[in-house]
Amino acid sequence: MSGIYARRIAVVAASAALAATTGLLTAPTAQAAMPTPVSAATARTYLSALTVSTEGSSSGYSRDKFPHWITQSGACNTREVVLKRDGTGVVQDSSCAATSGSWYSQYDGATWTAAADLDIDHMVPLAEAWRSGASGWTTAQRQSFANDLTRPQLIAVTDNVNQAKSDQDPGEWLPSRTAYRCTYARAWVHVKHYYGLSVDSTEKSALQSVLNGC
């Protein structure tokens, strides 16, 4: 009886190990998205708590003051980690560059099969953050913001759509794919709340409008 019991324990342990290994291998592909933002209800609460002020100056701003993309693990930098996370069937070479895969751009609904067609968008743009309070941060704080994989701050999208967004806030720009606007507003508020960034009145009104329709 004890022998059977021991074998059962061994089988259970082996199954658990296999499940754990399988989970590690499939989890990034299964997620295929940025971290889930707070709910619309929570976002509305967060938004009401944000400081409303006139947007600050861009004086002194430089992308170099937000160091990116930093190494995350091995040869992989933040951009490469997001490309792997947000894509389907992504294959990377020994230097971590994506050599194949498929990416669906949430902003415009386009699908791409070449990593070169994707930009990694900062949900809250670096220049927007600078004007909303990040000008007073340390370089280390700005680096963390620019490479944040924990909050819904980074997402792989069509490159020219990201370029059209530039450093505009939701009072000036929203994704053309209306089905994504609720998630976009939730993510924007989530990030601004976490980092203690301010909003201007037009930005807040636009966010309220989107969130009230979620």
Short mmCIF file of C-alpha atoms in Angstrom, two decimals:
data_model
loop_
_atom_site.label_atom_id
_atom_site.label_comp_id
_atom_site.label_asym_id
_atom_site.label_seq_id
_atom_site.Cartn_x
_atom_site.Cartn_y
_atom_site.Cartn_z
CA MET A 1 0.00 0.00 0.00
CA SER A 2 2.80 2.39 0.90
CA GLY A 3 4.44 1.66 -2.48
CA ILE A 4 1.25 2.56 -4.34
CA TYR A 5 0.91 5.70 -2.24
CA ALA A 6 4.51 6.66 -3.00
CA ARG A 7 3.93 6.14 -6.71
CA ARG A 8 0.79 8.28 -6.56
CA ILE A 9 2.75 11.06 -4.86
CA ALA A 10 5.41 10.80 -7.57
CA VAL A 11 2.78 11.00 -10.33
CA VAL A 12 1.09 14.00 -8.69
CA ALA A 13 4.44 15.74 -8.26
CA ALA A 14 5.40 15.04 -11.87
CA SER A 15 2.02 16.33 -13.08
CA ALA A 16 2.39 19.47 -11.00
CA ALA A 17 5.89 20.06 -12.38
CA LEU A 18 4.65 19.58 -15.92
CA ALA A 19 1.75 21.94 -15.34
CA ALA A 20 4.08 24.55 -13.90
CA THR A 21 6.46 24.25 -16.83
CA THR A 22 3.61 24.39 -19.33
CA GLY A 23 2.24 27.45 -17.58
CA LEU A 24 5.56 29.22 -17.84
CA LEU A 25 5.81 28.44 -21.52
CA THR A 26 2.28 29.42 -22.46
CA ALA A 27 1.49 32.30 -20.11
CA PRO A 28 3.08 35.13 -22.18
CA THR A 29 1.36 33.94 -25.37
CA ALA A 30 -1.95 33.47 -23.57
CA GLN A 31 -1.84 36.99 -22.14
CA ALA A 32 -1.07 38.67 -25.48
CA ALA A 33 -2.00 42.04 -24.04
CA MET A 34 -0.82 44.79 -21.76
CA PRO A 35 -1.71 44.43 -18.05
CA THR A 36 -5.45 44.86 -17.49
CA PRO A 37 -6.29 48.40 -16.34
CA VAL A 38 -8.60 49.16 -13.43
CA SER A 39 -12.35 48.92 -13.99
CA ALA A 40 -14.33 51.86 -15.36
CA ALA A 41 -15.84 52.45 -11.91
CA THR A 42 -12.41 52.54 -10.29
CA ALA A 43 -11.08 54.72 -13.10
CA ARG A 44 -13.89 57.23 -12.48
CA THR A 45 -12.94 57.30 -8.79
CA TYR A 46 -9.26 57.70 -9.62
CA LEU A 47 -10.02 60.46 -12.14
CA SER A 48 -11.97 62.46 -9.58
CA ALA A 49 -8.94 62.28 -7.28
CA LEU A 50 -6.41 63.53 -9.83
CA THR A 51 -5.10 67.08 -9.53
CA VAL A 52 -6.57 69.29 -12.25
CA SER A 53 -4.19 71.98 -13.44
CA THR A 54 -3.10 73.80 -16.56
CA GLU A 55 -0.60 71.67 -18.45
CA GLY A 56 2.98 72.58 -17.70
CA SER A 57 5.71 73.64 -20.08
CA SER A 58 7.72 71.35 -22.37
CA SER A 59 10.79 73.42 -21.56
CA GLY A 60 13.73 71.17 -20.75
CA TYR A 61 12.01 68.05 -22.03
CA SER A 62 14.03 65.39 -23.83
CA ARG A 63 13.29 61.72 -24.47
CA ASP A 64 16.80 61.09 -23.20
CA LYS A 65 15.56 62.08 -19.74
CA PHE A 66 13.33 58.96 -19.82
CA PRO A 67 15.95 56.23 -20.53
CA HIS A 68 14.45 53.42 -22.63
CA TRP A 69 14.47 50.72 -23.76
CA ILE A 70 16.36 49.16 -20.86
CA THR A 71 17.47 45.53 -20.56
CA GLN A 72 14.81 43.44 -18.83
CA SER A 73 16.42 39.99 -18.86
CA GLY A 74 19.25 38.36 -20.78
CA ALA A 75 19.49 40.03 -24.18
CA CYS A 76 15.87 41.28 -24.09
CA ASN A 77 15.03 44.94 -23.70
CA THR A 78 11.63 46.42 -22.87
CA ARG A 79 10.52 46.79 -26.50
CA GLU A 80 11.30 43.15 -27.23
CA VAL A 81 9.48 41.97 -24.11
CA VAL A 82 6.35 43.90 -25.12
CA LEU A 83 6.51 42.59 -28.70
CA LYS A 84 6.66 39.04 -27.35
CA ARG A 85 3.87 39.70 -24.86
CA ASP A 86 1.48 41.45 -27.23
CA GLY A 87 1.99 39.16 -30.23
CA THR A 88 0.83 35.70 -31.21
CA GLY A 89 3.30 32.97 -32.17
CA VAL A 90 6.24 35.32 -31.77
CA VAL A 91 9.64 33.77 -32.52
CA GLN A 92 12.75 35.54 -31.29
CA ASP A 93 16.37 35.01 -32.32
CA SER A 94 19.34 34.70 -29.97
CA SER A 95 19.54 38.47 -29.58
CA CYS A 96 15.82 38.57 -28.64
CA ALA A 97 14.72 40.28 -31.87
CA ALA A 98 11.29 39.12 -33.09
CA THR A 99 11.81 37.30 -36.39
CA SER A 100 8.19 36.25 -36.94
CA GLY A 101 4.77 36.45 -35.37
CA SER A 102 1.46 38.26 -35.64
CA TRP A 103 0.38 41.45 -33.91
CA TYR A 104 -3.09 42.98 -33.65
CA SER A 105 -3.02 46.74 -33.13
CA GLN A 106 -5.78 47.64 -30.68
CA TYR A 107 -5.82 51.31 -31.70
CA ASP A 108 -6.79 50.78 -35.34
CA GLY A 109 -7.64 47.09 -35.75
CA ALA A 110 -4.76 46.34 -38.13
CA THR A 111 -2.82 43.07 -38.03
CA TRP A 112 0.91 42.96 -38.79
CA THR A 113 3.40 40.14 -39.32
CA ALA A 114 6.62 42.19 -39.21
CA ALA A 115 7.88 43.63 -35.93
CA ALA A 116 9.19 46.66 -37.83
CA ASP A 117 5.58 47.76 -38.42
CA LEU A 118 4.98 48.09 -34.67
CA ASP A 119 5.85 50.85 -32.24
CA ILE A 120 5.66 50.38 -28.50
CA ASP A 121 3.39 53.19 -27.40
CA HIS A 122 3.69 54.82 -24.01
CA MET A 123 0.00 55.03 -23.03
CA VAL A 124 0.76 58.29 -21.25
CA PRO A 125 3.39 59.79 -23.57
CA LEU A 126 6.71 60.83 -22.13
CA ALA A 127 6.30 64.50 -23.05
CA GLU A 128 2.76 64.51 -21.65
CA ALA A 129 4.09 63.04 -18.40
CA TRP A 130 6.80 65.71 -18.32
CA ARG A 131 4.17 68.45 -18.58
CA SER A 132 2.01 66.72 -15.94
CA GLY A 133 4.60 66.41 -13.19
CA ALA A 134 7.43 64.17 -14.36
CA SER A 135 9.69 67.18 -14.93
CA GLY A 136 10.24 67.11 -11.18
CA TRP A 137 11.16 63.43 -11.03
CA THR A 138 14.60 61.89 -10.82
CA THR A 139 16.04 60.19 -13.90
CA ALA A 140 15.57 56.84 -12.15
CA GLN A 141 11.85 57.56 -11.66
CA ARG A 142 11.47 58.57 -15.29
CA GLN A 143 13.27 55.40 -16.39
CA SER A 144 10.84 53.26 -14.38
CA PHE A 145 7.91 55.08 -15.95
CA ALA A 146 9.25 54.68 -19.48
CA ASN A 147 9.80 50.93 -19.05
CA ASP A 148 6.82 50.02 -16.85
CA LEU A 149 5.65 46.48 -17.63
CA THR A 150 3.46 46.23 -14.52
CA ARG A 151 0.97 49.01 -15.21
CA PRO A 152 -0.99 49.36 -18.52
CA GLN A 153 1.57 51.85 -19.84
CA LEU A 154 3.13 50.00 -22.80
CA ILE A 155 1.37 48.48 -25.82
CA ALA A 156 2.44 47.37 -29.30
CA VAL A 157 0.50 49.27 -31.99
CA THR A 158 0.76 50.28 -35.65
CA ASP A 159 3.79 52.55 -35.94
CA ASN A 160 2.22 55.40 -37.92
CA VAL A 161 -0.82 55.42 -35.60
CA ASN A 162 1.49 55.83 -32.63
CA GLN A 163 3.30 58.61 -34.47
CA ALA A 164 -0.03 60.34 -35.19
CA LYS A 165 -0.90 60.16 -31.49
CA SER A 166 2.47 61.72 -30.66
CA ASP A 167 2.31 63.31 -27.19
CA GLN A 168 -1.41 64.14 -27.26
CA ASP A 169 -3.75 63.45 -24.35
CA PRO A 170 -7.33 62.06 -24.67
CA GLY A 171 -8.70 65.59 -25.03
CA GLU A 172 -6.78 65.75 -28.31
CA TRP A 173 -6.53 62.13 -29.50
CA LEU A 174 -8.33 58.83 -29.00
CA PRO A 175 -7.94 55.51 -30.86
CA SER A 176 -9.90 55.37 -34.11
CA ARG A 177 -11.14 51.93 -33.05
CA THR A 178 -13.99 53.05 -30.79
CA ALA A 179 -14.33 49.60 -29.20
CA TYR A 180 -10.98 50.17 -27.51
CA ARG A 181 -11.60 53.65 -26.16
CA CYS A 182 -13.00 52.45 -22.82
CA THR A 183 -9.89 50.32 -22.17
CA TYR A 184 -7.72 53.22 -23.33
CA ALA A 185 -9.31 55.68 -20.90
CA ARG A 186 -9.15 53.17 -18.03
CA ALA A 187 -5.45 52.57 -18.74
CA TRP A 188 -4.67 56.29 -19.05
CA VAL A 189 -6.27 57.10 -15.69
CA HIS A 190 -4.70 54.04 -14.06
CA VAL A 191 -1.22 55.20 -15.07
CA LYS A 192 -1.74 58.86 -14.19
CA HIS A 193 -3.18 57.94 -10.80
CA TYR A 194 -0.37 55.52 -9.97
CA TYR A 195 2.31 58.08 -10.83
CA GLY A 196 0.53 61.07 -9.29
CA LEU A 197 0.38 62.99 -12.56
CA SER A 198 -2.07 65.85 -13.09
CA VAL A 199 -4.72 66.29 -15.78
CA ASP A 200 -5.88 69.45 -17.52
CA SER A 201 -9.59 70.30 -17.66
CA THR A 202 -10.09 69.33 -21.33
CA GLU A 203 -8.30 66.02 -20.78
CA LYS A 204 -10.44 65.27 -17.71
CA SER A 205 -13.68 66.06 -19.55
CA ALA A 206 -12.74 63.76 -22.43
CA LEU A 207 -11.87 60.95 -20.03
CA GLN A 208 -15.11 61.41 -18.08
CA SER A 209 -17.09 61.25 -21.31
CA VAL A 210 -15.47 57.97 -22.37
CA LEU A 211 -15.64 56.38 -18.91
CA ASN A 212 -19.30 57.30 -18.45
CA GLY A 213 -20.05 55.25 -21.55
CA CYS A 214 -18.16 52.18 -20.37
#
